[in-house]
Amino acid sequence: VDIPHNFDEAAGFILQRSNIHILVTEASLASLRDSGRIIHYLGEDQLNYRLILVLNKFVKERKEKLSPADFEDTLKRKVDHLI
């Protein structure tokens, strides 16, 4: 299910009943904040689902974007894939 960053109760209901979550985000400060909020909502310590973190539109040479290490340090999760 594709949900926006500002999901509602219906999206939350679906998320709570799925066992694999793929969080696709861009390497920006706003996306980092939204990713942290979503991960917190899902419950970081729950073992009943798998979270795959993907950085989309990541270009290593762009200086204004955050690095995968920035996401990993802040979210305390490994970035699984770069697109």
Tab-separated table of N, CA and C in Angstrom, residues 5-78:
chain	number	residue	atom	x	y	z
A	5	HIS	N	3.132	10.778	3.344
A	5	HIS	CA	3.849	10.981	4.604
A	5	HIS	C	2.918	11.405	5.738
A	6	ASN	N	1.783	11.975	5.410
A	6	ASN	CA	0.818	12.403	6.435
A	6	ASN	C	-0.394	11.466	6.411
A	7	PHE	N	-0.153	10.203	6.738
A	7	PHE	CA	-1.201	9.200	6.630
A	7	PHE	C	-2.286	9.374	7.674
A	8	ASP	N	-3.447	8.813	7.363
A	8	ASP	CA	-4.606	8.944	8.244
A	8	ASP	C	-4.867	7.632	8.982
A	9	GLU	N	-6.004	7.548	9.663
A	9	GLU	CA	-6.330	6.358	10.455
A	9	GLU	C	-6.455	5.109	9.595
A	10	ALA	N	-7.010	5.240	8.405
A	10	ALA	CA	-7.173	4.078	7.521
A	10	ALA	C	-5.807	3.507	7.127
A	11	ALA	N	-4.868	4.376	6.784
A	11	ALA	CA	-3.518	3.922	6.428
A	11	ALA	C	-2.834	3.305	7.644
A	12	GLY	N	-3.021	3.895	8.813
A	12	GLY	CA	-2.453	3.341	10.036
A	12	GLY	C	-3.003	1.956	10.340
A	13	PHE	N	-4.290	1.777	10.086
A	13	PHE	CA	-4.934	0.476	10.277
A	13	PHE	C	-4.273	-0.577	9.373
A	14	ILE	N	-4.048	-0.227	8.129
A	14	ILE	CA	-3.424	-1.151	7.171
A	14	ILE	C	-1.981	-1.434	7.569
A	15	LEU	N	-1.243	-0.397	7.952
A	15	LEU	CA	0.154	-0.584	8.345
A	15	LEU	C	0.290	-1.528	9.540
A	16	GLN	N	-0.600	-1.410	10.488
A	16	GLN	CA	-0.527	-2.243	11.680
A	16	GLN	C	-0.827	-3.709	11.391
A	17	ARG	N	-1.436	-3.985	10.258
A	17	ARG	CA	-1.784	-5.356	9.920
A	17	ARG	C	-0.896	-5.969	8.838
A	18	SER	N	0.143	-5.258	8.436
A	18	SER	CA	1.068	-5.805	7.440
A	18	SER	C	2.351	-6.248	8.132
A	19	ASN	N	3.028	-7.223	7.548
A	19	ASN	CA	4.223	-7.754	8.209
A	19	ASN	C	5.523	-7.328	7.546
A	20	ILE	N	5.441	-6.672	6.402
A	20	ILE	CA	6.632	-6.105	5.762
A	20	ILE	C	6.311	-4.667	5.387
A	21	HIS	N	7.165	-3.745	5.809
A	21	HIS	CA	7.011	-2.335	5.451
A	21	HIS	C	8.233	-1.912	4.661
A	22	ILE	N	8.008	-1.277	3.540
A	22	ILE	CA	9.098	-0.705	2.755
A	22	ILE	C	8.930	0.804	2.816
A	23	LEU	N	9.850	1.451	3.491
A	23	LEU	CA	9.811	2.903	3.653
A	23	LEU	C	10.750	3.520	2.628
A	24	VAL	N	10.169	4.147	1.608
A	24	VAL	CA	10.944	4.784	0.550
A	24	VAL	C	10.939	6.279	0.821
A	25	THR	N	12.130	6.857	0.926
A	25	THR	CA	12.250	8.255	1.306
A	25	THR	C	13.364	8.920	0.510
A	26	GLU	N	13.314	10.221	0.419
A	26	GLU	CA	14.387	10.974	-0.241
A	26	GLU	C	15.400	11.417	0.803
A	27	ALA	N	16.580	11.771	0.336
A	27	ALA	CA	17.674	12.162	1.228
A	27	ALA	C	17.606	13.652	1.547
A	28	SER	N	16.503	14.061	2.178
A	28	SER	CA	16.340	15.464	2.569
A	28	SER	C	16.008	15.534	4.054
A	29	LEU	N	16.168	16.700	4.620
A	29	LEU	CA	15.890	16.893	6.039
A	29	LEU	C	14.412	16.635	6.345
A	30	ALA	N	13.519	17.130	5.493
A	30	ALA	CA	12.081	16.912	5.707
A	30	ALA	C	11.745	15.422	5.645
A	31	SER	N	12.345	14.707	4.713
A	31	SER	CA	12.095	13.272	4.587
A	31	SER	C	12.667	12.502	5.772
A	32	LEU	N	13.796	12.942	6.279
A	32	LEU	CA	14.384	12.311	7.456
A	32	LEU	C	13.451	12.466	8.654
A	33	ARG	N	12.895	13.642	8.821
A	33	ARG	CA	11.944	13.904	9.911
A	33	ARG	C	10.701	13.026	9.752
A	34	ASP	N	10.150	12.969	8.533
A	34	ASP	CA	8.965	12.156	8.286
A	34	ASP	C	9.251	10.675	8.501
A	35	SER	N	10.419	10.218	8.084
A	35	SER	CA	10.803	8.810	8.269
A	35	SER	C	10.882	8.460	9.743
A	36	GLY	N	11.470	9.343	10.520
A	36	GLY	CA	11.550	9.121	11.960
A	36	GLY	C	10.178	9.043	12.597
A	37	ARG	N	9.276	9.898	12.149
A	37	ARG	CA	7.906	9.909	12.678
A	37	ARG	C	7.186	8.602	12.330
A	38	ILE	N	7.358	8.139	11.101
A	38	ILE	CA	6.705	6.897	10.672
A	38	ILE	C	7.276	5.703	11.424
A	39	ILE	N	8.599	5.646	11.552
A	39	ILE	CA	9.224	4.534	12.281
A	39	ILE	C	8.764	4.535	13.731
A	40	HIS	N	8.684	5.713	14.322
A	40	HIS	CA	8.198	5.804	15.706
A	40	HIS	C	6.754	5.309	15.797
A	41	TYR	N	5.916	5.690	14.836
A	41	TYR	CA	4.518	5.260	14.827
A	41	TYR	C	4.416	3.738	14.732
A	42	LEU	N	5.253	3.146	13.889
A	42	LEU	CA	5.218	1.698	13.695
A	42	LEU	C	5.701	0.943	14.932
A	43	GLY	N	6.504	1.581	15.746
A	43	GLY	CA	7.038	0.933	16.934
A	43	GLY	C	8.351	0.261	16.614
A	44	GLU	N	9.440	0.935	16.892
A	44	GLU	CA	10.773	0.464	16.522
A	44	GLU	C	11.123	-0.889	17.131
A	45	ASP	N	10.576	-1.199	18.278
A	45	ASP	CA	10.976	-2.418	18.969
A	45	ASP	C	10.069	-3.611	18.690
A	46	GLN	N	9.063	-3.433	17.842
A	46	GLN	CA	8.171	-4.541	17.532
A	46	GLN	C	8.871	-5.544	16.627
A	47	LEU	N	8.638	-6.803	16.880
A	47	LEU	CA	9.263	-7.859	16.095
A	47	LEU	C	8.276	-8.512	15.131
A	48	ASN	N	7.057	-8.000	15.030
A	48	ASN	CA	6.057	-8.639	14.188
A	48	ASN	C	6.035	-8.101	12.753
A	49	TYR	N	7.020	-7.306	12.374
A	49	TYR	CA	7.112	-6.845	11.000
A	49	TYR	C	8.566	-6.608	10.642
A	50	ARG	N	8.805	-6.509	9.363
A	50	ARG	CA	10.140	-6.204	8.852
A	50	ARG	C	10.083	-4.856	8.163
A	51	LEU	N	11.051	-3.988	8.463
A	51	LEU	CA	11.120	-2.667	7.840
A	51	LEU	C	12.324	-2.613	6.914
A	52	ILE	N	12.083	-2.253	5.673
A	52	ILE	CA	13.139	-2.067	4.688
A	52	ILE	C	13.198	-0.574	4.387
A	53	LEU	N	14.356	0.027	4.635
A	53	LEU	CA	14.545	1.469	4.437
A	53	LEU	C	15.267	1.712	3.123
A	54	VAL	N	14.657	2.511	2.244
A	54	VAL	CA	15.183	2.778	0.909
A	54	VAL	C	15.329	4.283	0.716
A	55	LEU	N	16.525	4.729	0.293
A	55	LEU	CA	16.728	6.140	-0.079
A	55	LEU	C	16.532	6.246	-1.586
A	56	ASN	N	15.539	7.014	-1.982
A	56	ASN	CA	15.186	7.193	-3.389
A	56	ASN	C	15.814	8.473	-3.931
A	57	LYS	N	16.127	8.472	-5.208
A	57	LYS	CA	16.700	9.647	-5.893
A	57	LYS	C	18.006	10.089	-5.234
A	58	PHE	N	18.788	9.117	-4.765
A	58	PHE	CA	20.045	9.448	-4.092
A	58	PHE	C	21.154	9.614	-5.116
A	59	VAL	N	21.770	10.795	-5.130
A	59	VAL	CA	22.905	11.081	-6.005
A	59	VAL	C	24.068	11.477	-5.103
A	60	LYS	N	25.109	10.668	-5.108
A	60	LYS	CA	26.230	10.850	-4.180
A	60	LYS	C	26.899	12.215	-4.322
A	61	GLU	N	26.948	12.747	-5.529
A	61	GLU	CA	27.676	13.994	-5.774
A	61	GLU	C	26.929	15.246	-5.323
A	62	ARG	N	25.650	15.139	-5.014
A	62	ARG	CA	24.877	16.319	-4.620
A	62	ARG	C	25.165	16.666	-3.169
A	63	LYS	N	25.685	17.843	-2.954
A	63	LYS	CA	26.122	18.268	-1.615
A	63	LYS	C	24.963	18.648	-0.691
A	64	GLU	N	23.833	19.091	-1.247
A	64	GLU	CA	22.756	19.562	-0.389
A	64	GLU	C	21.929	18.435	0.221
A	65	LYS	N	22.110	17.228	-0.253
A	65	LYS	CA	21.355	16.090	0.260
A	65	LYS	C	22.066	15.462	1.451
A	66	LEU	N	21.300	14.780	2.268
A	66	LEU	CA	21.868	14.049	3.392
A	66	LEU	C	22.440	12.727	2.894
A	67	SER	N	23.393	12.201	3.617
A	67	SER	CA	24.019	10.933	3.233
A	67	SER	C	23.273	9.771	3.887
A	68	PRO	N	23.482	8.557	3.379
A	68	PRO	CA	22.906	7.388	4.051
A	68	PRO	C	23.357	7.298	5.512
A	69	ALA	N	24.602	7.676	5.789
A	69	ALA	CA	25.105	7.652	7.164
A	69	ALA	C	24.315	8.605	8.054
A	70	ASP	N	23.901	9.755	7.518
A	70	ASP	CA	23.077	10.694	8.294
A	70	ASP	C	21.758	10.035	8.703
A	71	PHE	N	21.140	9.316	7.757
A	71	PHE	CA	19.888	8.619	8.060
A	71	PHE	C	20.122	7.525	9.093
A	72	GLU	N	21.171	6.748	8.909
A	72	GLU	CA	21.457	5.646	9.824
A	72	GLU	C	21.748	6.149	11.232
A	73	ASP	N	22.514	7.228	11.354
A	73	ASP	CA	22.841	7.784	12.663
A	73	ASP	C	21.602	8.325	13.372
A	74	THR	N	20.751	9.002	12.626
A	74	THR	CA	19.569	9.627	13.219
A	74	THR	C	18.476	8.612	13.533
A	75	LEU	N	18.204	7.712	12.591
A	75	LEU	CA	17.109	6.758	12.755
A	75	LEU	C	17.513	5.488	13.498
A	76	LYS	N	18.826	5.309	13.688
A	76	LYS	CA	19.337	4.101	14.354
A	76	LYS	C	18.906	2.841	13.606
A	77	ARG	N	18.906	2.930	12.274
A	77	ARG	CA	18.544	1.815	11.396
A	77	ARG	C	19.472	1.845	10.195
A	78	LYS	N	19.712	0.699	9.636
A	78	LYS	CA	20.528	0.582	8.441
A	78	LYS	C	19.692	0.969	7.221
